[in-house]
Amino acid sequence: MQYGTSRKPARRLSAAAALSTAALLALSACTPDQEGEPAPTATEQDQATPSTPEPTDTEDEATDTPETDDGATGTGTEEPPADTTETAADPEPELPIGGTDRVDDADLPGESAETYFSREGEAVGVIGTAGPLPVLAVPTLEGEMDEMVGEVFAGDTVLLGGRERYVPESEQSWIEIQLADGYGWVQAGHLYYFGEHEDITDQYADQVSASADPEELALQVAELHTADWGEEGQAEDGPDVEIVNNPDFVDVDYYIVDATGMMDDSVAGDRLFVTVEERDAGYELSQVERTALCMRGVSDDGLCM
């Protein structure tokens, strides 16, 4: 899933509320008619007639039997080198710059807490902020600017540092994250796991009218989408909808809209990817995709746990 978005904050269009990343697999294929057959000996290889032989140069067809380095006579049908291809692991995300040395527990304000963001090394996405989210050396709002060690933006992927903190004085919860150069703390509520991804264009293609403002078109989709949650499925004060990128400033042709506030114990909301096209009547909807935003983690098949 593509996570990257603009480093220049987009215009805020509603209440505050970005991918992803795709894993690469190296696959090795086995020819069906070779399964279960013993490996041919050197003699059998010499006598085998390929069904579609490759053309060879006359100069290469030497009649002399080649010698190996140790003087032994070879057959001219040496075994190919062993396949050393390794299966590629999931690529590590490119972490945002910043961070500092980890601060000991005894030097941190507040008290230790543990929810679903204490899993050290797991990747999460930054959600629902059109501007930069400060990363602090310690979890406190006192002397915030002096303690900043970095910034993250919607669309960034970070690794969990393995600790959480609750500060009673400010009634704030904090999550430790890893950046490129060390650790830092961000306020809870902006980090989620990315779940299943699907194309949902058909659900809204006939419901969204053309608009002179492409951002307004993206918001139409978000409003329809959150309405599908139903009143029981929304927070008391309604969903938080935020356009978190601006295609005018980044090399993408879609808007990313984060919609959170779903009243579910495992799903926080959705990240919508809205593609629009300019036509004679204005901007029209071209495609809508969604990625689930999960609060507690993701199963092997992409479902929020």
Short mmCIF file of C-alpha atoms in Angstrom, two decimals:
data_model
loop_
_atom_site.label_atom_id
_atom_site.label_comp_id
_atom_site.label_asym_id
_atom_site.label_seq_id
_atom_site.Cartn_x
_atom_site.Cartn_y
_atom_site.Cartn_z
CA MET A 1 0.00 0.00 0.00
CA GLN A 2 1.38 3.41 -0.85
CA TYR A 3 1.80 5.59 2.22
CA GLY A 4 3.67 8.57 0.87
CA THR A 5 2.03 11.98 0.91
CA SER A 6 2.98 15.60 0.85
CA ARG A 7 5.35 17.11 3.33
CA LYS A 8 3.50 20.40 2.76
CA PRO A 9 0.31 20.47 4.85
CA ALA A 10 -2.98 20.72 2.97
CA ARG A 11 -5.70 23.23 3.65
CA ARG A 12 -7.77 22.06 6.66
CA LEU A 13 -11.34 21.52 5.47
CA SER A 14 -13.02 19.98 8.55
CA ALA A 15 -12.37 18.77 12.05
CA ALA A 16 -8.98 17.21 12.70
CA ALA A 17 -8.92 13.54 12.55
CA ALA A 18 -2.12 9.75 5.79
CA LEU A 19 0.61 4.11 2.96
CA SER A 20 1.60 1.36 2.94
CA THR A 21 3.15 -0.27 1.90
CA ALA A 22 3.35 -3.40 -0.29
CA ALA A 23 5.41 -6.43 0.55
CA LEU A 24 7.67 -8.04 -2.07
CA LEU A 25 7.96 -11.83 -2.41
CA ALA A 26 10.61 -13.69 -4.35
CA LEU A 27 8.94 -16.73 -5.84
CA SER A 28 10.71 -19.76 -7.22
CA ALA A 29 8.83 -21.89 -9.76
CA CYS A 30 9.01 -25.63 -10.25
CA THR A 31 8.16 -27.24 -13.63
CA PRO A 32 5.29 -29.69 -13.05
CA ASP A 33 6.71 -32.53 -15.13
CA GLN A 34 9.94 -32.48 -13.13
CA GLU A 35 8.30 -33.23 -9.79
CA GLY A 36 9.12 -36.59 -8.40
CA GLU A 37 11.68 -37.51 -11.15
CA PRO A 38 15.24 -38.31 -10.14
CA ALA A 39 17.95 -35.95 -11.23
CA PRO A 40 19.55 -37.13 -14.50
CA THR A 41 23.12 -38.38 -14.45
CA ALA A 42 25.78 -36.73 -16.53
CA THR A 43 25.38 -39.44 -19.21
CA GLU A 44 21.62 -38.92 -19.40
CA GLN A 45 22.11 -35.19 -19.74
CA ASP A 46 24.51 -35.66 -22.62
CA GLN A 47 22.05 -37.88 -24.47
CA ALA A 48 18.91 -35.86 -23.78
CA THR A 49 17.49 -34.03 -26.79
CA PRO A 50 15.87 -30.69 -25.88
CA SER A 51 12.50 -30.08 -27.49
CA THR A 52 13.38 -26.48 -28.38
CA PRO A 53 17.18 -26.29 -28.61
CA GLU A 54 18.84 -22.92 -28.49
CA PRO A 55 20.95 -22.08 -31.58
CA THR A 56 24.65 -22.38 -31.00
CA ASP A 57 27.68 -21.02 -32.83
CA THR A 58 29.77 -23.48 -34.83
CA GLU A 59 32.95 -22.17 -33.23
CA ASP A 60 31.64 -23.14 -29.81
CA GLU A 61 31.12 -26.83 -30.73
CA ALA A 62 34.54 -28.13 -29.73
CA THR A 63 35.16 -31.85 -30.06
CA ASP A 64 37.90 -31.98 -27.45
CA THR A 65 36.94 -33.08 -23.98
CA PRO A 66 37.58 -30.18 -21.59
CA GLU A 67 39.74 -30.59 -18.55
CA THR A 68 38.87 -29.34 -15.11
CA ASP A 69 41.25 -27.37 -12.93
CA ASP A 70 42.45 -30.51 -11.18
CA GLY A 71 43.20 -32.27 -14.46
CA ALA A 72 40.17 -34.54 -14.40
CA THR A 73 38.29 -35.05 -17.63
CA GLY A 74 34.93 -33.24 -17.65
CA THR A 75 31.75 -34.15 -19.49
CA GLY A 76 30.93 -30.68 -20.76
CA THR A 77 27.64 -30.78 -18.86
CA GLU A 78 28.58 -29.24 -15.54
CA GLU A 79 25.84 -28.85 -12.95
CA PRO A 80 24.59 -25.23 -12.77
CA PRO A 81 25.55 -23.27 -9.66
CA ALA A 82 23.25 -23.71 -6.71
CA ASP A 83 20.38 -21.24 -6.54
CA THR A 84 21.32 -18.73 -3.86
CA THR A 85 18.21 -16.60 -4.25
CA GLU A 86 16.75 -15.77 -0.86
CA THR A 87 13.12 -15.05 -0.21
CA ALA A 88 12.74 -11.32 0.31
CA ALA A 89 11.45 -10.27 3.70
CA ASP A 90 8.96 -7.45 4.12
CA PRO A 91 10.88 -4.25 3.45
CA GLU A 92 11.52 -1.99 6.41
CA PRO A 93 9.71 1.34 6.08
CA GLU A 94 11.76 4.45 5.45
CA LEU A 95 11.56 6.21 8.78
CA PRO A 96 11.19 9.98 9.12
CA ILE A 97 14.29 11.88 10.19
CA GLY A 98 14.76 12.82 13.82
CA GLY A 99 14.80 11.08 17.15
CA THR A 100 17.11 11.01 20.14
CA ASP A 101 18.52 8.61 22.72
CA ARG A 102 15.89 6.66 24.60
CA VAL A 103 15.03 8.21 27.97
CA ASP A 104 14.95 5.86 30.97
CA ASP A 105 11.60 5.06 32.56
CA ALA A 106 12.65 6.74 35.81
CA ASP A 107 13.12 10.05 33.97
CA LEU A 108 9.74 10.03 32.21
CA PRO A 109 6.71 11.94 33.50
CA GLY A 110 3.45 10.19 34.23
CA GLU A 111 2.95 6.47 34.59
CA SER A 112 3.50 3.41 32.44
CA ALA A 113 0.50 2.30 30.35
CA GLU A 114 -0.09 -0.53 27.91
CA THR A 115 -2.75 -0.75 25.22
CA TYR A 116 -2.11 -1.95 21.67
CA PHE A 117 0.82 0.29 20.81
CA SER A 118 3.50 -1.22 23.06
CA ARG A 119 4.59 -3.76 20.44
CA GLU A 120 8.16 -2.73 19.80
CA GLY A 121 9.16 -2.72 16.13
CA GLU A 122 5.67 -2.97 14.63
CA ALA A 123 4.84 -0.51 11.84
CA VAL A 124 1.96 1.95 12.18
CA GLY A 125 0.77 4.87 10.07
CA VAL A 126 0.31 8.53 11.01
CA ILE A 127 -3.36 9.44 10.57
CA GLY A 128 -5.67 12.43 10.62
CA THR A 129 -3.34 15.41 10.69
CA ALA A 130 -3.06 17.89 7.84
CA GLY A 131 0.00 19.50 9.42
CA PRO A 132 3.10 18.18 11.18
CA LEU A 133 2.72 16.17 14.37
CA PRO A 134 5.48 17.06 16.86
CA VAL A 135 7.72 14.29 18.18
CA LEU A 136 9.01 15.04 21.68
CA ALA A 137 11.95 13.69 23.63
CA VAL A 138 9.71 12.97 26.63
CA PRO A 139 5.91 12.70 26.86
CA THR A 140 5.00 16.13 28.16
CA LEU A 141 3.53 19.36 26.85
CA GLU A 142 5.75 21.43 29.14
CA GLY A 143 8.50 23.08 27.13
CA GLU A 144 7.15 21.38 24.00
CA MET A 145 9.19 23.24 21.40
CA ASP A 146 12.43 22.89 23.38
CA GLU A 147 11.95 19.14 23.58
CA MET A 148 11.04 18.51 19.93
CA VAL A 149 13.22 15.89 18.26
CA GLY A 150 11.33 15.58 14.98
CA GLU A 151 8.03 15.81 13.12
CA VAL A 152 5.84 13.27 11.39
CA PHE A 153 3.15 13.81 8.78
CA ALA A 154 0.04 12.00 7.64
CA GLY A 155 1.27 9.26 5.33
CA ASP A 156 4.47 8.62 7.29
CA THR A 157 5.12 5.14 8.60
CA VAL A 158 6.92 4.76 11.94
CA LEU A 159 7.92 1.85 14.14
CA LEU A 160 6.59 1.52 17.66
CA GLY A 161 9.18 2.06 20.36
CA GLY A 162 7.57 -0.41 22.77
CA ARG A 163 6.36 1.93 25.53
CA GLU A 164 3.25 3.97 26.32
CA ARG A 165 2.71 6.61 28.97
CA TYR A 166 -0.23 8.32 30.64
CA VAL A 167 0.31 11.74 32.22
CA PRO A 168 -2.50 12.45 34.74
CA GLU A 169 -1.72 16.16 35.06
CA SER A 170 -2.54 16.79 31.39
CA GLU A 171 -4.79 13.74 30.98
CA GLN A 172 -2.79 12.84 27.89
CA SER A 173 -1.73 9.44 26.59
CA TRP A 174 1.54 9.12 24.69
CA ILE A 175 3.15 6.51 22.43
CA GLU A 176 6.86 6.00 21.92
CA ILE A 177 8.01 5.69 18.29
CA GLN A 178 11.24 5.03 16.45
CA LEU A 179 12.57 7.55 13.92
CA ALA A 180 15.61 7.35 11.68
CA ASP A 181 17.98 8.66 14.37
CA GLY A 182 16.44 7.44 17.59
CA TYR A 183 13.27 7.61 19.65
CA GLY A 184 10.55 10.09 20.48
CA TRP A 185 6.99 10.44 21.79
CA VAL A 186 3.74 11.48 20.07
CA GLN A 187 0.27 12.01 21.50
CA ALA A 188 -2.05 9.03 21.11
CA GLY A 189 -4.89 9.26 18.62
CA HIS A 190 -2.82 9.71 15.46
CA LEU A 191 -1.29 6.25 15.06
CA TYR A 192 -3.16 3.26 13.64
CA TYR A 193 -2.47 -0.08 11.99
CA PHE A 194 -3.33 -0.39 8.29
CA GLY A 195 -5.83 -3.15 7.53
CA GLU A 196 -7.49 -4.47 4.38
CA HIS A 197 -7.53 -2.39 1.21
CA GLU A 198 -10.29 -2.45 -1.40
CA ASP A 199 -11.79 -0.56 -4.31
CA ILE A 200 -15.22 0.88 -3.43
CA THR A 201 -15.81 3.06 -6.49
CA ASP A 202 -19.08 1.33 -7.36
CA GLN A 203 -20.61 2.37 -4.04
CA TYR A 204 -20.36 6.09 -4.81
CA ALA A 205 -19.98 6.49 -8.58
CA ASP A 206 -23.65 7.37 -9.05
CA GLN A 207 -24.05 9.37 -5.84
CA VAL A 208 -21.38 12.04 -6.26
CA SER A 209 -22.12 14.98 -8.53
CA ALA A 210 -19.53 16.95 -10.49
CA SER A 211 -17.98 19.91 -8.72
CA ALA A 212 -15.88 22.91 -9.66
CA ASP A 213 -13.74 22.23 -6.57
CA PRO A 214 -11.94 18.85 -6.53
CA GLU A 215 -11.47 18.99 -2.76
CA GLU A 216 -15.21 19.42 -2.34
CA LEU A 217 -15.68 16.28 -4.43
CA ALA A 218 -13.35 14.35 -2.11
CA LEU A 219 -15.33 15.58 0.90
CA GLN A 220 -18.59 14.48 -0.70
CA VAL A 221 -17.23 10.95 -0.85
CA ALA A 222 -16.09 11.08 2.79
CA GLU A 223 -19.48 12.35 3.97
CA LEU A 224 -21.30 9.57 2.14
CA HIS A 225 -18.85 7.01 3.45
CA THR A 226 -19.15 8.00 7.10
CA ALA A 227 -22.93 8.18 6.76
CA ASP A 228 -22.81 4.48 5.89
CA TRP A 229 -21.50 3.85 9.41
CA GLY A 230 -24.91 4.81 10.77
CA GLU A 231 -25.61 6.95 13.82
CA GLU A 232 -24.82 4.07 16.16
CA GLY A 233 -21.47 3.62 14.45
CA GLN A 234 -20.27 7.21 14.93
CA ALA A 235 -18.85 9.12 17.86
CA GLU A 236 -21.28 11.36 19.72
CA ASP A 237 -19.90 14.51 18.12
CA GLY A 238 -19.74 12.90 14.68
CA PRO A 239 -16.84 11.57 12.63
CA ASP A 240 -13.57 13.43 12.13
CA VAL A 241 -12.88 13.96 8.43
CA GLU A 242 -9.60 15.44 7.25
CA ILE A 243 -8.00 15.86 3.82
CA VAL A 244 -4.36 15.14 4.64
CA ASN A 245 -2.64 15.69 1.30
CA ASN A 246 -2.83 18.04 -1.63
CA PRO A 247 -2.11 16.66 -5.13
CA ASP A 248 -1.02 20.15 -6.19
CA PHE A 249 2.14 19.75 -4.10
CA VAL A 250 2.95 16.04 -4.47
CA ASP A 251 3.40 13.63 -7.35
CA VAL A 252 0.05 11.85 -6.97
CA ASP A 253 -3.31 12.30 -8.67
CA TYR A 254 -5.58 11.48 -5.73
CA TYR A 255 -6.74 12.99 -2.46
CA ILE A 256 -6.20 11.16 0.82
CA VAL A 257 -9.03 11.65 3.27
CA ASP A 258 -8.82 10.21 6.79
CA ALA A 259 -12.18 9.48 8.40
CA THR A 260 -12.07 8.43 12.05
CA GLY A 261 -14.53 8.28 14.92
CA MET A 262 -16.15 4.94 14.17
CA MET A 263 -17.64 3.48 17.34
CA ASP A 264 -16.03 0.07 17.08
CA ASP A 265 -13.62 -1.63 19.43
CA SER A 266 -11.29 -2.69 16.62
CA VAL A 267 -11.87 -0.31 13.68
CA ALA A 268 -11.13 3.40 14.09
CA GLY A 269 -12.27 4.38 10.61
CA ASP A 270 -10.95 4.42 7.06
CA ARG A 271 -8.38 6.13 4.90
CA LEU A 272 -9.95 7.02 1.54
CA PHE A 273 -8.03 7.49 -1.70
CA VAL A 274 -10.20 9.64 -3.97
CA THR A 275 -9.20 10.13 -7.61
CA VAL A 276 -10.94 12.84 -9.64
CA GLU A 277 -10.79 13.85 -13.30
CA GLU A 278 -11.39 17.25 -14.84
CA ARG A 279 -14.19 17.24 -17.40
CA ASP A 280 -16.30 19.86 -19.20
CA ALA A 281 -18.82 19.90 -16.37
CA GLY A 282 -16.12 20.25 -13.72
CA TYR A 283 -14.35 17.61 -11.68
CA GLU A 284 -15.90 14.16 -11.64
CA LEU A 285 -15.23 11.11 -9.50
CA SER A 286 -12.95 8.54 -11.10
CA GLN A 287 -12.02 6.06 -8.36
CA VAL A 288 -12.38 5.49 -4.62
CA GLU A 289 -10.32 3.06 -2.55
CA ARG A 290 -10.29 2.51 1.19
CA THR A 291 -7.83 1.17 3.74
CA ALA A 292 -9.16 0.17 7.14
CA LEU A 293 -7.61 1.90 10.15
CA CYS A 294 -7.21 -0.64 12.93
CA MET A 295 -6.88 0.13 16.63
CA ARG A 296 -5.63 -3.18 18.02
CA GLY A 297 -3.66 -4.74 15.18
CA VAL A 298 -4.23 -6.67 11.97
CA SER A 299 -4.73 -10.37 11.28
CA ASP A 300 -2.81 -12.27 8.60
CA ASP A 301 -5.66 -11.72 6.15
CA GLY A 302 -5.77 -7.96 6.77
CA LEU A 303 -8.76 -7.80 9.10
CA CYS A 304 -8.78 -5.52 12.13
CA MET A 305 -8.45 -7.57 15.33
#
